[in-house]
Amino acid sequence: MTYLNYSSDVLKEKDGYWTAKEIQQQPMSWRCALASLVEKKTEIDRFLDPILAKPNLRIIFTGAGTSAFVGESIAPAISAKLGKRVEAIATTDLVSNPHDYFQVDVPTLLVSFARSGNSPESVASVDYADASIKECYQLAITCNAEGELFKRCTGKNKLALLMPPETNDMSFAMTSSFSSMMLSALYLFYPVADFKEQFQKSIVATESLISTHHQALKNIANKKFERVIYLGSGIFKGLAREGALKLLELTDGVAVSSFDSPLGFRHGPKAIVNDKTLVMLFISNHPLTRKYDIELLNELKADSEVGEIVVINAQVGDDLPASDCLALQGIETVDDVFLLFPYIACAQIYGFEHALAIGNTPDNPSSSGTINRVVQGVNIHAL
């Protein structure tokens, strides 16, 4: 088999087989995840409908690391769509400071994202929420049927949804687990009549970029930029954070990465830019947001300080011609939430190729062994 244009033998030699496979398998995994959700729709609706009908409901999306960034990437759009209070708060914050985040008298739906479901904070967040909130509901979206989170979220006021088995990524860095959990949450909480049609366009665009734009991303990665900045407005700021983490993980910190919004980047963080810096900019489809994104792009060009800019874009036009961007096809009119999927695939491919370019091993990137696939060493203390 071939993944990301590498044979299985070459990938195993480079210790990157699982990372490459799990990046490329995503469109297939999304189809499987969506089919599973449709099959379970009656059970899901029976659980969620009465909860979502509560006028003062608070929804918290939570997880640790990449799983937390699922919530960060979709919470603003879901809050606007539902007209409800939707927040993304990492388990790593909930566990250390439950008194700051949980509100005892506010009905709360805690939506937990986790690949393994065995991170200490994932389990503790569920327990702390139950102990801290009078009316607490738990929804777990996870990739591991054997994980503690999946086991905990069964019974009264609880529901656990399992992603396709191949999304329980074998590699160190989360890829298909991240995107499949994100899809599932959008299906549950982002009600649009043509959801399947818009998402199908997203799937096709992702399949196309893997075959069409992979070489361009590889060529840029081979330049081994020392600093890489990911920028995105609104929901794409959460995605930018995930892109930055992927690169940091896969390169074992050799490539320094950060993230921001295009407007926020002007307020000091732009000082990081030099000729050894790559900027990856996610462009919105929303006409207002897009103007701010492109203004920042034009400013970076005018400054003539940055080493290179990778512009990920779905709409080619007078404001942004194809020659100035990595143009994705067939998603010119979809809602921004459906751009999240091909956009993160671009960041994942780039991170994978940057790791190979510097001689690192993507499946097991931590040379010291001090960073683990499932976090260890966290002691959970009684409330």
XYZ file of C-alpha atoms in Angstrom:
383
model
C 0.000 0.000 0.000
C 0.953 3.630 -0.561
C 0.138 6.484 1.798
C 0.934 10.144 1.078
C 2.903 8.914 -1.962
C 5.219 6.732 0.131
C 5.266 2.948 0.001
C 4.500 1.081 3.217
C 8.078 -0.204 3.349
C 9.549 3.300 3.107
C 7.145 4.611 5.733
C 7.999 1.808 8.148
C 11.690 2.492 7.618
C 11.103 6.167 8.452
C 8.824 5.239 11.389
C 5.994 7.199 9.823
C 3.638 4.476 8.593
C 0.781 5.099 11.009
C 0.880 8.884 10.756
C 0.744 8.801 6.961
C -1.992 6.172 6.907
C -4.108 7.990 9.472
C -3.848 11.297 7.626
C -4.816 9.758 4.304
C -7.626 7.575 5.670
C -9.597 10.554 6.988
C -12.161 10.947 4.174
C -13.036 7.266 4.478
C -13.221 7.519 8.272
C -15.510 10.541 8.028
C -17.918 8.631 5.815
C -17.955 5.778 8.334
C -18.437 8.113 11.296
C -21.306 9.928 9.598
C -23.018 6.655 8.672
C -22.748 5.490 12.282
C -24.279 8.710 13.574
C -27.165 8.486 11.121
C -27.782 4.906 12.234
C -27.899 5.996 15.889
C -29.919 9.157 15.254
C -33.008 8.000 17.148
C -30.979 7.161 20.255
C -29.011 10.409 20.011
C -32.126 12.542 19.548
C -33.830 10.843 22.492
C -30.887 11.876 24.668
C -30.127 15.348 23.279
C -33.513 16.835 22.346
C -34.822 17.376 25.896
C -31.452 18.686 27.029
C -31.139 21.173 24.166
C -34.694 22.348 24.823
C -33.625 23.819 28.172
C -33.589 27.623 27.744
C -30.722 28.245 30.186
C -28.548 25.311 29.106
C -24.776 25.694 29.154
C -22.722 23.474 26.817
C -19.040 22.898 27.560
C -16.775 21.255 24.985
C -13.777 19.754 26.708
C -10.713 17.615 26.116
C -6.960 17.706 26.629
C -4.463 18.894 24.032
C -5.685 18.151 20.512
C -9.016 16.941 21.903
C -9.506 20.364 23.493
C -8.901 22.009 20.141
C -11.858 20.126 18.664
C -14.057 22.270 20.868
C -12.091 25.453 20.209
C -12.521 24.943 16.467
C -16.298 24.585 16.499
C -17.697 26.262 19.638
C -18.137 29.775 18.152
C -20.048 28.506 15.115
C -22.227 26.157 17.166
C -23.029 28.870 19.703
C -24.203 31.146 16.899
C -26.195 28.378 15.198
C -27.939 27.122 18.373
C -28.311 30.529 20.015
C -27.024 29.003 23.228
C -24.093 29.399 25.601
C -21.402 27.140 24.163
C -17.859 27.260 25.551
C -14.638 25.363 24.928
C -12.774 24.726 28.196
C -9.908 22.226 28.327
C -10.016 19.388 30.844
C -6.609 20.595 31.972
C -8.342 23.791 33.150
C -11.478 22.132 34.502
C -9.508 19.734 36.674
C -7.118 22.256 38.188
C -9.776 24.965 38.654
C -13.259 23.430 38.760
C -14.377 26.172 41.154
C -13.704 28.776 38.461
C -15.547 27.039 35.640
C -18.429 24.901 36.906
C -21.631 26.685 37.973
C -23.638 24.632 40.400
C -27.136 25.933 39.536
C -26.753 26.122 35.729
C -27.902 23.038 33.761
C -24.814 21.893 31.904
C -24.049 19.462 29.112
C -20.386 18.439 29.277
C -19.230 17.155 25.881
C -15.926 15.318 26.302
C -13.639 14.590 23.355
C -10.888 11.991 23.720
C -8.929 9.623 21.524
C -8.072 7.016 24.151
C -10.364 8.236 26.914
C -7.691 7.256 29.403
C -6.120 10.641 30.096
C -6.446 11.321 33.837
C -8.017 14.722 33.208
C -10.679 13.264 30.883
C -12.001 10.956 33.577
C -11.619 13.503 36.372
C -13.564 16.162 34.445
C -16.553 13.835 34.222
C -16.374 13.077 37.948
C -15.798 16.685 38.970
C -18.722 17.885 36.829
C -21.078 15.327 38.335
C -19.996 16.381 41.819
C -20.107 20.129 41.148
C -23.273 20.695 39.079
C -26.790 19.935 40.299
C -28.155 19.213 36.799
C -25.309 17.705 34.791
C -25.478 15.779 31.536
C -22.518 13.952 29.994
C -21.803 13.204 26.334
C -18.547 11.460 25.445
C -17.251 11.401 21.869
C -14.292 9.058 21.860
C -12.337 6.596 19.725
C -11.698 3.830 22.243
C -14.402 1.455 23.477
C -11.996 0.208 26.166
C -11.236 3.671 27.491
C -12.331 4.848 30.919
C -14.240 7.797 29.452
C -16.408 5.553 27.283
C -17.153 3.333 30.266
C -17.979 6.268 32.547
C -20.460 7.898 30.168
C -23.167 5.253 30.269
C -26.288 5.311 32.361
C -28.666 8.053 33.449
C -28.020 11.486 31.892
C -25.038 10.089 29.977
C -24.295 8.954 26.439
C -21.087 7.715 24.828
C -20.535 7.777 21.066
C -17.754 5.711 19.558
C -15.842 6.730 16.454
C -14.760 4.180 13.794
C -12.053 1.862 15.223
C -9.329 3.075 12.845
C -9.604 6.578 14.321
C -8.076 5.377 17.586
C -4.799 6.535 16.064
C -1.788 4.301 16.560
C 0.572 7.180 15.866
C 1.683 9.630 18.534
C -0.032 12.658 16.995
C -3.814 12.754 16.722
C -5.056 13.177 13.151
C -8.081 11.101 12.118
C -9.278 11.033 15.722
C -9.340 14.849 15.828
C -11.222 15.316 12.582
C -13.716 12.485 13.141
C -14.677 13.769 16.579
C -15.035 17.265 15.123
C -17.340 15.946 12.397
C -19.465 14.105 14.942
C -19.944 17.190 17.109
C -20.915 19.287 14.117
C -23.451 16.694 13.020
C -25.011 16.780 16.490
C -24.920 20.505 17.178
C -24.747 22.368 13.845
C -28.204 21.859 12.318
C -28.343 22.735 8.621
C -30.697 21.074 6.153
C -27.953 20.326 3.641
C -25.338 19.102 6.130
C -24.585 15.908 4.202
C -24.322 17.728 0.887
C -21.934 20.359 2.232
C -19.861 17.775 4.030
C -19.627 15.605 0.930
C -18.018 18.569 -0.849
C -15.571 18.830 2.037
C -14.684 15.143 1.715
C -14.095 15.393 -2.026
C -11.970 18.528 -1.563
C -9.827 16.741 1.029
C -9.320 13.724 -1.212
C -8.326 16.046 -4.029
C -5.844 18.067 -1.975
C -4.103 14.909 -0.733
C -3.382 13.901 -4.316
C -3.031 17.364 -5.882
C -1.296 19.567 -3.298
C 0.787 17.075 -1.353
C 3.923 17.717 -3.408
C 3.649 21.491 -2.983
C 3.398 21.107 0.808
C 6.328 18.675 0.770
C 8.464 21.117 -1.232
C 7.813 23.857 1.320
C 8.503 21.504 4.235
C 11.843 20.591 2.697
C 12.942 24.199 3.236
C 12.966 23.401 6.976
C 11.673 26.720 8.260
C 12.705 27.294 11.871
C 9.482 29.087 12.802
C 5.972 28.337 11.552
C 2.974 30.518 12.399
C -0.612 29.343 11.849
C -3.248 32.057 11.501
C -7.028 31.884 11.279
C -10.057 34.001 12.160
C -12.995 32.807 14.249
C -13.245 29.022 14.179
C -9.973 28.854 12.267
C -8.079 30.220 15.254
C -8.786 26.952 17.091
C -7.715 25.071 13.987
C -4.548 27.158 13.809
C -3.772 26.122 17.378
C -4.125 22.468 16.403
C -1.908 22.991 13.335
C 0.766 24.557 15.523
C 0.631 21.670 17.990
C 0.881 19.073 15.202
C 4.101 20.611 13.918
C 5.555 20.985 17.409
C 4.785 17.342 18.200
C 5.926 15.825 14.911
C 9.212 17.748 14.813
C 9.894 17.170 18.521
C 10.055 20.926 19.054
C 12.763 21.513 16.437
C 10.367 23.711 14.479
C 8.992 26.410 16.768
C 5.314 27.024 16.081
C 2.625 29.382 17.289
C -0.877 30.494 16.348
C -3.087 33.571 16.367
C -5.893 35.324 14.546
C -4.942 37.593 11.614
C -6.107 40.677 13.516
C -4.517 39.588 16.779
C -1.213 38.825 15.069
C -0.660 42.520 14.373
C -0.716 43.337 18.077
C 2.801 42.266 18.979
C 3.088 38.599 17.929
C 4.138 39.656 14.437
C 7.552 40.394 15.955
C 8.380 36.696 15.525
C 8.475 37.023 11.730
C 11.831 36.856 9.968
C 13.212 35.256 6.814
C 13.265 31.856 8.545
C 9.528 32.017 9.233
C 6.697 30.321 7.379
C 3.153 31.614 7.818
C 0.200 29.319 7.084
C -2.981 31.358 6.719
C -6.468 29.817 6.679
C -8.826 32.011 4.633
C -12.513 32.231 5.541
C -15.378 31.944 3.053
C -17.359 34.578 4.963
C -17.177 37.853 2.982
C -16.499 40.062 6.022
C -13.971 37.800 7.719
C -12.242 37.158 4.411
C -11.459 40.873 4.022
C -9.544 40.921 7.298
C -7.692 37.726 6.390
C -6.564 39.110 3.046
C -5.579 42.464 4.546
C -3.145 40.651 6.833
C -1.829 38.634 3.888
C -1.177 41.819 1.909
C 0.510 43.402 4.914
C 2.875 40.453 5.305
C 3.754 40.682 1.631
C 4.382 44.412 1.864
C 6.611 43.970 4.926
C 8.926 41.668 2.916
C 10.132 40.063 6.149
C 8.540 36.613 6.070
C 10.305 33.643 4.513
C 7.174 32.240 2.861
C 3.397 32.311 3.135
C 1.114 29.335 2.502
C -2.422 30.567 1.893
C -5.126 27.892 2.231
C -8.173 29.128 0.359
C -11.438 27.869 -1.124
C -12.463 30.905 -3.199
C -10.331 32.073 -6.095
C -11.132 35.564 -7.342
C -9.893 39.080 -7.889
C -9.092 39.473 -4.176
C -7.029 36.270 -4.118
C -5.965 34.732 -7.435
C -5.037 31.062 -7.725
C -1.373 31.944 -8.180
C -1.266 33.407 -4.658
C -2.731 30.468 -2.766
C -3.155 26.758 -2.365
C -6.617 26.664 -3.893
C -9.053 23.926 -2.870
C -11.770 23.031 -5.348
C -15.519 22.565 -5.004
C -16.013 24.195 -1.594
C -16.354 27.820 -2.643
C -19.838 28.183 -1.151
C -19.817 25.903 1.908
C -20.095 27.200 5.463
C -16.742 27.796 7.142
C -17.208 24.790 9.443
C -16.925 22.499 6.424
C -13.597 24.080 5.484
C -12.124 22.876 8.773
C -11.578 19.385 7.364
C -9.487 20.012 4.226
C -7.724 22.872 6.006
C -6.505 20.693 8.884
C -5.416 18.021 6.413
C -3.093 20.624 4.866
C -1.539 21.346 8.269
C -1.210 17.630 9.060
C 0.522 16.852 5.763
C 2.873 19.786 6.206
C 3.768 18.707 9.756
C 4.407 15.142 8.603
C 6.669 16.268 5.770
C 8.536 18.761 7.953
C 9.281 15.958 10.403
C 10.682 13.776 7.620
C 12.669 16.709 6.212
C 14.587 17.139 9.483
C 15.041 13.390 9.916
C 12.516 12.926 12.713
C 10.245 9.897 13.100
C 6.554 10.949 12.919
C 5.071 7.874 14.612
C 7.347 8.242 17.638
C 8.619 11.823 17.488
C 9.783 12.348 21.076
C 13.470 11.469 21.040
C 13.734 11.803 24.832
C 10.633 9.709 25.476
C 9.356 12.339 27.895
C 6.232 13.079 25.830
C 3.764 10.186 25.698
C 0.814 9.216 23.505
C -1.380 9.189 26.631
C -0.332 11.663 29.299
C 1.221 10.080 32.377
C 2.146 11.259 35.852
C -0.956 13.321 36.620
C -2.290 12.824 40.156
C -6.012 13.538 40.527
C -6.899 15.061 43.892
C -10.215 14.910 45.711
C -12.447 17.945 45.456
